[in-house]
Amino acid sequence: MTIKLNLIAAACENMGIGKNNNLPWRLKTEMAYFTKLTSTTEDASKKNIVIMGRRTWDSIPPKFKPLNNRINLVLSRSDLNLEGYTNTYSFKSLDDAIKELEENKFKGNYEHVWVVGGSFIYKESMESKNFYRLFLTRILKTFDCDTFFPPLGDNLELISLPDIPQETQEENGIKFEYKVYQNKNFKQF
Ligand SMILES: NC(=O)c1ccc[n+]([C@@H]2O[C@H](COP(=O)([O-])OP(=O)(O)OC[C@H]3O[C@@H](n4cnc5c(N)ncnc54)[C@H](OP(=O)(O)O)[C@@H]3O)[C@@H](O)[C@H]2O)c1
């Protein structure tokens, strides 16, 4: 089975995604969009996978950890202590996580695979043959950031999907748009 990596990120006009290991903005509707997309499954008995770097894991407030109704995979080169967190596993590399998804523990028990950041994990995922789609919220404002989304490259095609709002959103005077890009080179194998 081909694992399809769906990336989801929000970036402002300078492609910034984070500051001081936090989000530079507070947009409740954007957060709700993230939660809905990454949580929704067609088969209620299954869960989606969310893959994130250790710093993104650290940035989630304790009361929201692990991301609920999703299987959390955290990438770290160290041995993480994730004891006490249900449905949460650590992997030493993205490839290890993909291999596990293809072969072992989660086989048949999950539906969609979402890569939720941060910077290097997005880059590695977009370079992977498993990279399928990028759900990118474009925030139409510049924020001071220290972490950035990697360059988009020329293998992406803007697509529209029925469940994704087309119109510009606005919250607290900040405008943003939901964009979806598909990897033109993705092949089912
Ligand atoms: N706007 C958005 O959509 C969005 C989404 C996610 C995150 N963010 C923001 O982005 C920032 C965090 O992102 P970040 O880029 O600094 O960090 P990150 O990618 O979340 O985490 C980096 C860590 O992941 C581990 N790691 C990275 N590559 C790995 C690999 N190939 N194999 C194994 N482990 C690997 C390492 O952990 P160890 O050091 O433990 O080895 C590394 O220090 C925060 O500000 C957060 O709020 C924004």
Short mmCIF file of C-alpha atoms and ligand atoms in Angstrom, two decimals, residues 8-11 16-25 30 34 52-57 59 74-78 80 91-94 116-122 124 139 146-149, ligand 1:
data_model
loop_
_atom_site.label_atom_id
_atom_site.label_comp_id
_atom_site.label_asym_id
_atom_site.label_seq_id
_atom_site.Cartn_x
_atom_site.Cartn_y
_atom_site.Cartn_z
CA ILE A 8 -0.85 20.76 6.67
CA ALA A 9 0.59 24.14 7.61
CA ALA A 10 -0.27 27.79 8.03
CA ALA A 11 2.26 30.32 6.78
CA GLY A 16 6.92 32.15 8.55
CA ILE A 17 5.27 29.37 10.57
CA GLY A 18 6.57 29.87 14.10
CA LYS A 19 8.21 32.11 16.67
CA ASN A 20 9.75 31.07 20.02
CA ASN A 21 8.38 27.54 19.53
CA ASN A 22 4.87 28.85 19.27
CA LEU A 23 2.48 30.05 16.59
CA PRO A 24 2.96 33.74 15.76
CA TRP A 25 -0.82 34.29 15.50
CA GLU A 30 -7.82 28.18 11.38
CA PHE A 34 -6.65 22.00 11.26
CA MET A 52 5.39 15.91 13.95
CA GLY A 53 8.87 16.94 15.01
CA ARG A 54 9.83 16.93 18.68
CA ARG A 55 9.76 20.74 18.93
CA THR A 56 6.22 20.90 17.54
CA TRP A 57 5.22 18.21 20.08
CA SER A 59 4.90 23.40 21.60
CA VAL A 74 6.78 12.21 17.21
CA LEU A 75 10.14 12.33 15.42
CA SER A 76 13.29 12.73 17.51
CA ARG A 77 16.87 11.55 17.28
CA SER A 78 16.78 11.01 21.07
CA LEU A 80 11.72 10.36 24.09
CA PHE A 91 10.38 7.38 15.74
CA LYS A 92 14.00 8.13 14.95
CA SER A 93 13.28 9.21 11.37
CA LEU A 94 10.47 9.93 8.93
CA VAL A 116 1.90 18.68 10.91
CA GLY A 117 5.38 20.25 11.11
CA GLY A 118 7.76 21.77 11.74
CA SER A 119 10.15 23.12 9.22
CA PHE A 120 12.55 20.24 8.56
CA ILE A 121 9.83 17.59 8.73
CA TYR A 122 7.87 19.50 6.06
CA GLU A 124 11.82 16.02 4.23
CA ILE A 139 -2.12 34.19 6.06
CA ASP A 146 12.00 32.44 13.45
CA THR A 147 10.77 29.26 11.73
CA PHE A 148 9.80 29.09 8.06
CA PHE A 149 8.02 26.79 5.62
N1 LIG B 1 2.26 27.32 11.32
C1 LIG B 1 2.22 26.00 11.31
O1 LIG B 1 1.46 25.39 10.56
C2 LIG B 1 3.11 25.22 12.23
C3 LIG B 1 3.05 23.83 12.26
C4 LIG B 1 3.92 23.14 13.12
C5 LIG B 1 4.82 23.84 13.89
N2 LIG B 1 4.83 25.20 13.83
C6 LIG B 1 5.81 25.98 14.60
O2 LIG B 1 7.10 25.56 14.17
C7 LIG B 1 7.99 25.60 15.28
C8 LIG B 1 8.54 24.20 15.53
O3 LIG B 1 9.10 23.71 14.34
P1 LIG B 1 10.68 23.41 14.18
O4 LIG B 1 10.94 23.39 12.74
O5 LIG B 1 11.44 24.37 15.04
O6 LIG B 1 10.84 21.99 14.86
P2 LIG B 1 10.20 20.54 14.55
O7 LIG B 1 10.41 20.18 13.13
O8 LIG B 1 8.83 20.47 15.09
O9 LIG B 1 11.10 19.65 15.47
C9 LIG B 1 12.48 19.57 15.25
C10 LIG B 1 12.99 18.34 15.97
O10 LIG B 1 12.43 17.18 15.35
C11 LIG B 1 13.40 16.14 15.39
N3 LIG B 1 13.72 15.85 14.00
C12 LIG B 1 13.81 16.70 12.95
N4 LIG B 1 14.10 16.04 11.84
C13 LIG B 1 14.19 14.74 12.18
C14 LIG B 1 14.48 13.56 11.46
N5 LIG B 1 14.72 13.59 10.14
N6 LIG B 1 14.53 12.41 12.12
C15 LIG B 1 14.30 12.37 13.44
N7 LIG B 1 14.01 13.44 14.18
C16 LIG B 1 13.97 14.62 13.55
C17 LIG B 1 14.58 16.67 16.17
O11 LIG B 1 14.27 16.36 17.52
P3 LIG B 1 15.39 16.10 18.64
O12 LIG B 1 16.06 17.43 18.83
O13 LIG B 1 14.62 15.61 19.82
O14 LIG B 1 16.32 15.04 18.08
C18 LIG B 1 14.48 18.17 15.93
O15 LIG B 1 15.12 18.93 16.92
C19 LIG B 1 7.17 26.13 16.45
O16 LIG B 1 7.29 27.55 16.48
C20 LIG B 1 5.77 25.72 16.08
O17 LIG B 1 4.80 26.54 16.72
C21 LIG B 1 4.01 25.88 13.03
#
